Coordinates of C-alpha atoms in Angstrom, one line a residue:
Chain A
X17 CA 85.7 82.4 75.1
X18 CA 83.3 81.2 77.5
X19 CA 83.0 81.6 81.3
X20 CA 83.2 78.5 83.1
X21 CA 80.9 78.5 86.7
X22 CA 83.4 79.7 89.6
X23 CA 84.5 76.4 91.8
X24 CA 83.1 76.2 95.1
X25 CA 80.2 78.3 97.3
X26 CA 79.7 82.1 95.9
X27 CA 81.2 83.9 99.6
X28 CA 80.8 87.1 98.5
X29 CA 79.6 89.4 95.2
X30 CA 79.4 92.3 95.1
X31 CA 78.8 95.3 92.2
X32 CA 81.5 97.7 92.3
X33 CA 80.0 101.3 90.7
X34 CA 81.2 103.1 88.3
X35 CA 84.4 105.2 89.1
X36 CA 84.8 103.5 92.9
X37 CA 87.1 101.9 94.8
X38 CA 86.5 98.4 96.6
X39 CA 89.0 96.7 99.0
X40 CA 88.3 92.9 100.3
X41 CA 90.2 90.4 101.7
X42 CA 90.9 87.4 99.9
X43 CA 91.8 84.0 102.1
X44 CA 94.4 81.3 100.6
X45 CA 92.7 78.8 98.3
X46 CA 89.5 81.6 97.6
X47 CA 89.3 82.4 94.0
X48 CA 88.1 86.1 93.0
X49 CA 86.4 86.6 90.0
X50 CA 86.3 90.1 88.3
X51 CA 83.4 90.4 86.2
X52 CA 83.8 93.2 83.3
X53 CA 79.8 94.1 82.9
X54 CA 79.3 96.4 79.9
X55 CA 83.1 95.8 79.1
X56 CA 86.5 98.0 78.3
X57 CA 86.2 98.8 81.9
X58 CA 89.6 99.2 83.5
X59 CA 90.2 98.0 87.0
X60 CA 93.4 98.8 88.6
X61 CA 94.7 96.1 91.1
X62 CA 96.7 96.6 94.0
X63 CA 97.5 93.4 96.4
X64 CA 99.2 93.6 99.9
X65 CA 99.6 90.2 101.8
X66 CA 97.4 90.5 104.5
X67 CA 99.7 89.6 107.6
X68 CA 102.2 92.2 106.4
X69 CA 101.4 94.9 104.0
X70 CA 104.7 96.1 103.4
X71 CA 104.9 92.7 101.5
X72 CA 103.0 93.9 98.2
X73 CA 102.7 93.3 94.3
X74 CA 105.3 93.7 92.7
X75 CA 104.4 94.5 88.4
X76 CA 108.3 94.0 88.2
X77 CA 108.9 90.9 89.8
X78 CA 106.0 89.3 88.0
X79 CA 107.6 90.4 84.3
X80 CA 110.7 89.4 85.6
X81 CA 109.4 85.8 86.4
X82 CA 107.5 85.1 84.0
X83 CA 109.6 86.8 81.1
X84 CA 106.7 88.1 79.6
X85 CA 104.7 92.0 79.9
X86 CA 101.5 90.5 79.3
X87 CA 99.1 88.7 82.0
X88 CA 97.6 85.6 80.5
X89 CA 96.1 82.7 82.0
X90 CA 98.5 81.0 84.3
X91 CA 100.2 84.2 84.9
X92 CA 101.5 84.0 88.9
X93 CA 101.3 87.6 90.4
X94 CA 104.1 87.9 92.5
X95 CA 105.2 90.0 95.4
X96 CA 108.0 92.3 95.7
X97 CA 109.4 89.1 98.0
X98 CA 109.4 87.2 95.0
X99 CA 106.3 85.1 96.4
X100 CA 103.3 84.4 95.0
X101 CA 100.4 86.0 96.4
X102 CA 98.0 85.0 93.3
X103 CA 97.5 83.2 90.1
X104 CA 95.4 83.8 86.9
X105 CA 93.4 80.9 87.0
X106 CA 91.3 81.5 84.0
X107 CA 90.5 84.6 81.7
X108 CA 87.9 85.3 79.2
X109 CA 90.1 88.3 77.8
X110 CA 93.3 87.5 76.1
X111 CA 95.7 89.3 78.1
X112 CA 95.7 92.0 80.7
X113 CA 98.2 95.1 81.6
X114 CA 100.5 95.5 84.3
X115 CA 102.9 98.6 82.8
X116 CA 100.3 101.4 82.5
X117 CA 100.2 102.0 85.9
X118 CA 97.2 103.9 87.8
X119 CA 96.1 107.3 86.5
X120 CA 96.1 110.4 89.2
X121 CA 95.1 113.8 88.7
X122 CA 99.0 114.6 88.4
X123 CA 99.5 112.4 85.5
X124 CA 96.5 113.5 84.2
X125 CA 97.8 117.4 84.1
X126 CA 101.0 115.8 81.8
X127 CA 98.8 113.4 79.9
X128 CA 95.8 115.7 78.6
X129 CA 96.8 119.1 79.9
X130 CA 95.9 120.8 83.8
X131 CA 92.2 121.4 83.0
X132 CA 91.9 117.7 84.0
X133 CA 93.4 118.0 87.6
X134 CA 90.1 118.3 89.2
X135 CA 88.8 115.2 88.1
X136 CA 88.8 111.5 90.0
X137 CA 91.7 109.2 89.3
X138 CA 92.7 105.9 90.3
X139 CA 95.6 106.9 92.5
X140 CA 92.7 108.7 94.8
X141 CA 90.9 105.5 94.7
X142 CA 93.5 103.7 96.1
X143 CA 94.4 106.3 98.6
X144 CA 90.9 106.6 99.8
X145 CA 90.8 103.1 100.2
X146 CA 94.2 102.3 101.6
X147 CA 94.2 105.1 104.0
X148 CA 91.0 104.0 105.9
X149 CA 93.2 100.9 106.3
X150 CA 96.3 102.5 107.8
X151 CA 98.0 102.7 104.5
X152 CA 99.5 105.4 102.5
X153 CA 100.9 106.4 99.5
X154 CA 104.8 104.6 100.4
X155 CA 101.7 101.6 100.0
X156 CA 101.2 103.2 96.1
X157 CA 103.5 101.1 93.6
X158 CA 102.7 99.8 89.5
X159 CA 99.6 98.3 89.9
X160 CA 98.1 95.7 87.7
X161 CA 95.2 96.7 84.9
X162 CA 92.7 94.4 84.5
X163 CA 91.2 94.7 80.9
X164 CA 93.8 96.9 79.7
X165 CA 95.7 96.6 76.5
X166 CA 98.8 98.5 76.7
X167 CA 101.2 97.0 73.7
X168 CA 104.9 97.9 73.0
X169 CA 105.7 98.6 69.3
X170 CA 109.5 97.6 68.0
X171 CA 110.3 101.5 68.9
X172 CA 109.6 101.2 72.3
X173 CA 106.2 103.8 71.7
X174 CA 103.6 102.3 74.0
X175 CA 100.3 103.5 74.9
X176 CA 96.9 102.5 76.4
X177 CA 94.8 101.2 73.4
X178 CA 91.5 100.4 72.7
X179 CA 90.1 97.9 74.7
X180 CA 90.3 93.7 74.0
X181 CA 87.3 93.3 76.2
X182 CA 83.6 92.7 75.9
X183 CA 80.2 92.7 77.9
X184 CA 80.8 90.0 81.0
X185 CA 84.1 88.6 79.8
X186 CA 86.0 87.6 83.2
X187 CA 89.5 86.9 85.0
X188 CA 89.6 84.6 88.0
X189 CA 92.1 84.8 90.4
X190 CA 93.2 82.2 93.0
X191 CA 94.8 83.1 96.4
X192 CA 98.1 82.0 96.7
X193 CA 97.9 84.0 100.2
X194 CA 96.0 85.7 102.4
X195 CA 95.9 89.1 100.5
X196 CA 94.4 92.2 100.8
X197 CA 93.0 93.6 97.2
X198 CA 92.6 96.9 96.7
X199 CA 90.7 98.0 93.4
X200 CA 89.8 101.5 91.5
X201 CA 87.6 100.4 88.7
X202 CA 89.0 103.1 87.0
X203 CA 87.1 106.7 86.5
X204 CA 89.4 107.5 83.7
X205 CA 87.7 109.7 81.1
X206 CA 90.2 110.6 79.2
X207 CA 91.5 107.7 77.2
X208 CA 90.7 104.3 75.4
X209 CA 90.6 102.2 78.8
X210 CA 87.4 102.6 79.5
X211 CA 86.1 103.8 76.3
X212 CA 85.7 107.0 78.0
X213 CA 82.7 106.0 79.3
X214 CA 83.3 104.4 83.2
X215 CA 81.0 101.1 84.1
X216 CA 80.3 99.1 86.9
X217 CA 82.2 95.8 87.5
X218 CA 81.2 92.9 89.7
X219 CA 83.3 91.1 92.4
X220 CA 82.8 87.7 93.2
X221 CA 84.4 85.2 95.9
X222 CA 84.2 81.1 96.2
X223 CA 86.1 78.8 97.6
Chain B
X10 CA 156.3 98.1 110.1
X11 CA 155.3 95.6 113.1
X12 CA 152.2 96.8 114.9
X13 CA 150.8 94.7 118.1
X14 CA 147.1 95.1 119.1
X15 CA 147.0 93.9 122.6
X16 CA 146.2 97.1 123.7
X17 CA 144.6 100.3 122.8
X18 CA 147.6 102.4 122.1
X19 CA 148.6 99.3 119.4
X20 CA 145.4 99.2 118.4
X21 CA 145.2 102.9 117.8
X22 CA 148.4 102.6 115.7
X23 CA 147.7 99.6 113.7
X24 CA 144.1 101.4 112.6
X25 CA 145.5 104.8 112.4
X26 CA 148.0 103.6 109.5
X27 CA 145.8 102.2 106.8
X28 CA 145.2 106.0 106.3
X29 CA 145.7 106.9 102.8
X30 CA 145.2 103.1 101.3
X31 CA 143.4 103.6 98.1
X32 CA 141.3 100.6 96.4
X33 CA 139.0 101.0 93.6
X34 CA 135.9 100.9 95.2
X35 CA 135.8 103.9 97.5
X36 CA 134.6 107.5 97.7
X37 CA 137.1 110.0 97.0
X38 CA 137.0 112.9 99.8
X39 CA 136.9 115.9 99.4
X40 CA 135.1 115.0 95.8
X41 CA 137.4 115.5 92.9
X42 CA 137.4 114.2 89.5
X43 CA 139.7 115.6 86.8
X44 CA 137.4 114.2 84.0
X45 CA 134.5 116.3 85.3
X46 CA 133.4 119.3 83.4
X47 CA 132.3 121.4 86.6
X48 CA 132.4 121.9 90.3
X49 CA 132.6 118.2 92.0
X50 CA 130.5 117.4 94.6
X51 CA 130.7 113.8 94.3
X52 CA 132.9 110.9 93.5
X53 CA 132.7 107.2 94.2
X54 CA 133.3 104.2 92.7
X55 CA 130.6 101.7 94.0
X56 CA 132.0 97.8 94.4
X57 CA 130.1 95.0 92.3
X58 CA 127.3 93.9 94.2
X59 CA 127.7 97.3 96.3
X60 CA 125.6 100.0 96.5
X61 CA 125.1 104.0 97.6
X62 CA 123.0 106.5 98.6
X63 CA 123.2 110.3 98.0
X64 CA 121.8 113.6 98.6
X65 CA 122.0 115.8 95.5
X66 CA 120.9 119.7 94.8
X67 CA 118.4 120.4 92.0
X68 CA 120.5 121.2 88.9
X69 CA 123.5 118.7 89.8
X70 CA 125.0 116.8 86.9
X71 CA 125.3 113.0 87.4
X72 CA 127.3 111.1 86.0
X73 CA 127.5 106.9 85.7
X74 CA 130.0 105.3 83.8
X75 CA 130.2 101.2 83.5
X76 CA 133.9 101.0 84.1
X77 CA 134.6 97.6 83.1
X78 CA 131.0 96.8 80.8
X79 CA 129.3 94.5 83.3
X80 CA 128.2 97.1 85.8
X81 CA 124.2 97.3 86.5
X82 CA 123.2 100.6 87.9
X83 CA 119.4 99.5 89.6
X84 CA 118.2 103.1 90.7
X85 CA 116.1 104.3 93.0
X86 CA 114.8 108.5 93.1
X87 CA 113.4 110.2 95.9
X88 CA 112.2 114.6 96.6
X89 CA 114.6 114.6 99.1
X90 CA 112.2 117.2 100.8
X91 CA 109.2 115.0 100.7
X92 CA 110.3 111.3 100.1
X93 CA 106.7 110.2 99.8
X94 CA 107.3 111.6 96.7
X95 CA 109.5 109.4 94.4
X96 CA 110.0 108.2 90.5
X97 CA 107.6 106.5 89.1
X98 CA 108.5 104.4 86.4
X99 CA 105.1 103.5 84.9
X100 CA 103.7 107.0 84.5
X101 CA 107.6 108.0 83.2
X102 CA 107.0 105.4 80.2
X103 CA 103.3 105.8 80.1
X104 CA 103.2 109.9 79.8
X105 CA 106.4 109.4 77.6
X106 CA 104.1 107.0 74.8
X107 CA 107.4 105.0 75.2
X108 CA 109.5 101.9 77.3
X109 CA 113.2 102.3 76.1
X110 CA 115.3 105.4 78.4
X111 CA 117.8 107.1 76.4
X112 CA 119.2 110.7 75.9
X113 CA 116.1 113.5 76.0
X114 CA 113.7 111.7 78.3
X115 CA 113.0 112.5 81.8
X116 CA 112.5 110.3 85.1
X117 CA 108.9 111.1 86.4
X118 CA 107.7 111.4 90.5
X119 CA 104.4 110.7 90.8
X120 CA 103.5 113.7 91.4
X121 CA 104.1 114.5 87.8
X122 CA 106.8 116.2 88.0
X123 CA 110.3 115.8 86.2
X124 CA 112.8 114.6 88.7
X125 CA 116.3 113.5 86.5
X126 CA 116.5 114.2 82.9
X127 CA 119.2 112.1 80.9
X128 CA 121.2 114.4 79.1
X129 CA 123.9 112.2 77.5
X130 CA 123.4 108.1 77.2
X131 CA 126.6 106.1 74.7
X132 CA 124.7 103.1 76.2
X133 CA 121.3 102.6 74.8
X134 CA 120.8 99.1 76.9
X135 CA 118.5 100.5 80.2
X136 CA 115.3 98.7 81.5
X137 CA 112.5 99.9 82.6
X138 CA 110.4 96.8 83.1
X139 CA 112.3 94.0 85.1
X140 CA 113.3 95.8 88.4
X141 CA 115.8 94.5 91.0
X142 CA 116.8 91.1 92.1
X143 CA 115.4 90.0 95.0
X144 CA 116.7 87.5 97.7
X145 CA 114.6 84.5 96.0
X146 CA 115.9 85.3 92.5
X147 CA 119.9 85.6 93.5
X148 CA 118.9 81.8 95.6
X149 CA 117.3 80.4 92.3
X150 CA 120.6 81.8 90.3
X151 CA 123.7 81.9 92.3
X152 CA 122.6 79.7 95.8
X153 CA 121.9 82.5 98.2
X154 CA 121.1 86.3 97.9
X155 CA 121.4 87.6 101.7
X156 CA 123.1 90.8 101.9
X157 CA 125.7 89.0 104.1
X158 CA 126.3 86.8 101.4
X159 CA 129.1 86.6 98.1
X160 CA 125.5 87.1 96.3
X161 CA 123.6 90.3 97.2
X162 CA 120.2 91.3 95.8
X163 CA 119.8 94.6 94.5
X164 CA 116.2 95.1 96.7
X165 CA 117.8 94.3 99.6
X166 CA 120.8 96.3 98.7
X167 CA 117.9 99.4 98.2
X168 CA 116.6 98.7 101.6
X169 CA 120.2 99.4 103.7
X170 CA 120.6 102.9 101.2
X171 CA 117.2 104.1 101.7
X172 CA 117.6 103.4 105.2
X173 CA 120.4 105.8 105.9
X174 CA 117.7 108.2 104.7
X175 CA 115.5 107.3 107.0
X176 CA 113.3 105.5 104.9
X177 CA 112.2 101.7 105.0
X178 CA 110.8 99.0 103.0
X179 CA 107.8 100.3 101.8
X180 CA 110.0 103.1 99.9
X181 CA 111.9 100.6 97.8
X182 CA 109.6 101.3 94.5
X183 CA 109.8 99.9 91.3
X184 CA 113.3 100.8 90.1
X185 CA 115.2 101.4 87.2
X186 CA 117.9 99.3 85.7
X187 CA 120.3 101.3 83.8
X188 CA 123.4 100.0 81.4
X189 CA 121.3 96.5 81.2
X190 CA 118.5 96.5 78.6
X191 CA 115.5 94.6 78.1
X192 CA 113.5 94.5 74.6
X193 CA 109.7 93.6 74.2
X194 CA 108.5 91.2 71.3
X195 CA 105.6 91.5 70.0
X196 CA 104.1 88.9 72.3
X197 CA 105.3 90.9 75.5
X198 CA 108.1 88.7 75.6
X199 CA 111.0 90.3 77.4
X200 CA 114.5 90.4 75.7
X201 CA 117.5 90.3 77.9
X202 CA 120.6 92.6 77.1
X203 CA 123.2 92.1 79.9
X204 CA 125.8 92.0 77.8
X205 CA 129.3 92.1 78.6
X206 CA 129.5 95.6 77.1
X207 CA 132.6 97.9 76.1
X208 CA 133.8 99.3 78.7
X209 CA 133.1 102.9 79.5
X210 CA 130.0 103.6 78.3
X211 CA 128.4 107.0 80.0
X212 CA 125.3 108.3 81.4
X213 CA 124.7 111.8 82.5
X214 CA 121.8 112.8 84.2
X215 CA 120.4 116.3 85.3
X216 CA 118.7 116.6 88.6
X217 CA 115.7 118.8 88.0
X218 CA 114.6 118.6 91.7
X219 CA 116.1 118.3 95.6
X220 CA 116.8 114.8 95.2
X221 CA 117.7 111.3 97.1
X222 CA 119.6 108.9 94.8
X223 CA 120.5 105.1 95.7
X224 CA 121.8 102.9 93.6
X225 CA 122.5 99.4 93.9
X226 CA 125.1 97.6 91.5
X227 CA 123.9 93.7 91.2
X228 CA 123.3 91.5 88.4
X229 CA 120.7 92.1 86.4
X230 CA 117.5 89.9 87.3
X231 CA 117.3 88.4 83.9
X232 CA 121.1 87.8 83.5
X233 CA 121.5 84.3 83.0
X234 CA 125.3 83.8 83.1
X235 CA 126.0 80.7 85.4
X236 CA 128.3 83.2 88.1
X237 CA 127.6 86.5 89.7
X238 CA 128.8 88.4 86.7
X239 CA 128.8 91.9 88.0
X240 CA 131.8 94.7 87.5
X241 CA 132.5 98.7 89.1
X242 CA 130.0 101.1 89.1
X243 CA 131.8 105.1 88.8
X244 CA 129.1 107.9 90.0
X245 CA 130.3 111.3 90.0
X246 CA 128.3 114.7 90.4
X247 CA 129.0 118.6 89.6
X248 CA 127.6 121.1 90.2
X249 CA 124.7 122.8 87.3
X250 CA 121.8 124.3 86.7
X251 CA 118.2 122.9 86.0
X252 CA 116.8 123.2 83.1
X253 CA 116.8 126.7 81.4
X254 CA 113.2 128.2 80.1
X255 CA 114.1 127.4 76.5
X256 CA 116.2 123.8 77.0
X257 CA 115.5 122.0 74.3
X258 CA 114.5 118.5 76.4
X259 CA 112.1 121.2 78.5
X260 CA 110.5 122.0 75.2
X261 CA 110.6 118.5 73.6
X262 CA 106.8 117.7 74.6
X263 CA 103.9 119.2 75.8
X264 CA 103.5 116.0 78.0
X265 CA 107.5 117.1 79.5
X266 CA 106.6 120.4 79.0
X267 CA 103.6 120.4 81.7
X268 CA 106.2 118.2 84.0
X269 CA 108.9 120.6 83.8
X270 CA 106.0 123.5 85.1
X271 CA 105.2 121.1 87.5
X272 CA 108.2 120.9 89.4
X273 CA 109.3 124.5 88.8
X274 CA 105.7 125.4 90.3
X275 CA 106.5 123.2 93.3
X276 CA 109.8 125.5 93.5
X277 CA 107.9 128.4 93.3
X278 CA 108.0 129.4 97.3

């Protein structure tokens, strides 16, 4: 699939490293485009609307609404108010995650064993950007997974596969609020999310 | 018996003698439960559309049972010690490889650490995915979903229990939904199961840590029946032990395995 140009003026863009957080407001009617650069990068998404943050994405609510696991285009990401905060206006990348959840150095220790405790995670990504913001971890709930493909098999078994991805496929995503976005472009080293190799992803804003 | 209430004496009488009225939603004080295997600490039958909140010592047995088949037991789990700690239901599928609760798996904090595990489950129909009403959902289904209303949502319902625990809204984390199901198709699509159901049908959980419990008992989010189709939740708890060194669930995994020395690490003070 092909990238159409984002609508509007460029407002801000911005590379996001490897491994690091980024947090940005995003006005009503802005679109934000998340540019996977070298692709299978995984970048966990966390949204609080920005006049009340204990208003937040909720991965359930969304499912619940639109019946479905899987973010496609059109998707509407709700809150845990049941309102929309934003919508998947367009995506390069077939479907995205929103059950795998973040990875933290705790999860890590079940996942892979406790020699991995010391390494980065998501969840401190979050943190580090939440908390310079006055947020904490009651702010810390499922998270959405941008360029992740976690499928469900008859059985129930589910798991964090290899990648659908690809150098500078995109998702665009339209405010349906003001909202604050928090990101971890995910420093998982451990699994297929990233093809255990972490790469930089760029953030861009028009409206 | 004629009672008058115009003044405080009356008043005083005409409360004072509903004592002993018994209805079927209501705690049962001091707990007793002759069906329970062990030491009660807890017994309560929670109204449809009600809800609950508990306390409950690491290694306490509880028990749900869907009275009538239409009960939906949305649950929420906190470290009673350290609430910022609570369950967290995508790393207790994710570290689990699997989306569909049943007997042998374990709740997960995100702390990785085991929190419940469910010992015995005659249900099979939990989700994991959907979560609780809301107030917009219960409008969209049934008119209105206020908590002062015939219609209450199971988030709001969350907020007043994890409020008498001095917790707020930002605590109210994704939940689980227990004794309704949802399936995934192959295309994500999500698969109601609200049933009705037999009535009866049993879940026993262990309680592997200090623990907060609330439960709210509303319709499932995805139920489509035209009414608020919702019947009596029965919780009751006795007392136990947490898992034993060489308990078989403990041993199951090495991903349960690590979150079994997780918590008892925590415990090791």
């Amino acid at each position: 699939m092909t990238t159409s140009p984002l609508p509007g003026t460029i407002r801000h863009d911005e590379i996001v490293p490897a491994r690091a957080p980024w947090m940005h407001r995003v006005a009503a009617g802005e679109t934000l485009r998340i540019v996977d650069l070298e692709g299978n990068q995984a970048v966990d998404f966390l949204m609080y609307a920005a006049d009340d943050d204990s208003e937040r994405y909720s991965a359930q609510d969304t499912i619940a609404a639109q019946r479905n696991l899987f973010l496609r285009e059109c998707a509407v990401l709700l809150s845990n108010e049941g309102r929309p905060m934003m919508t998947i206006t367009g995506t390069s990348v077939a479907y995205h995650d929103t059950i795998g959840g973040a990875c933290s150095c705790e999860s890590n220790t079940l996942r892979y064993g406790h020699h991995t405790k010391a390494q980065h995670s998501c969840v401190d990504n979050f943190l580090d950007a939440n908390i310079r913001a006055g947020r904490g971890k009651r702010d810390m709930v499922s998270n959405i997974n941008f360029f992740m493909n976690v499928p469900v098999e008859a059985d129930g078994t589910l798991g964090i596969v290899d990648g659908i991805s690809a150098p500078g496929l995109t998702v665009d995503l339209r405010a349906e609020m003001d909202v604050i976005v928090v990101v971890s472009n995910c420093p998982q080293i451990n699994n297929p999310c990233n093809g255990f190799n972490p790469t930089p992803v760029r953030m861009q804003v028009s409206a | 018996m004629t009672t008058t209430t115009a003044d405080p004496y009356g008043a005083r009488d005409h409360a004072r003698a509903m004592t002993g009225t018994r209805v079927e939603a209501m705690p049962t004080l001091p707990a007793a439960a002759l069906d329970a295997p062990g030491e009660t600490v807890w017994e309560e039958t929670i109204a449809p559309a009600g809800y609950t909140s508990r306390r409950i010592a690491r290694g306490t047995r509880l028990r749900l049972i869907d009275v009538a088949g239409d009960a939906c037991a949305s649950m929420l789990v906190f470290n009673a010690e350290t609430p910022t700690e609570r369950l967290n239901v995508a790393d207790t599928l994710k570290v689990q490889w699997n989306g569909y609760l049943g007997a042998g798996r374990l709740l997960l904090s995100d702390m990785g650490r085991v929190m419940m595990t469910i010992l015995e489950d005659d249900a099979g129909t939990h989700d994991a995915f959907c979560g609780a009403s809301n107030e917009a959902s219960n409008a969209r289904a049934y008119g209105d979903g206020k908590n002062y209303g015939a219609h209450p949502n199971a988030r709001d319902r969350f907020m007043l229990g994890v409020a008498r625990h001095g917790l707020g809204r930002k605590d109210v984390h994704p939940c689980i939904n227990w004794f309704k199901g949802v399936r995934i198709a192959d295309d994500g699509a999500t698969l109601p199961e609200t049933g009705p159901f037999p009535p009866g049908r049993t879940l026993v959980l262990r309680a592997e840590m200090e623990l907060v419990v609330v439960l709210a008992n509303c319709p499932h989010v995805l139920d489509t029946r035209a009414d608020f189709t919702v019947t009596s939740l029965r919780a009751t708890a006795w007392r136990g032990e947490p898992a034993a060194e060489d308990d078989p669930v403990r041993t199951a995994t090495p991903e349960g395995l690590r979150a079994f020395l997780n918590t008892e690490d925590l415990y090791a003070r």
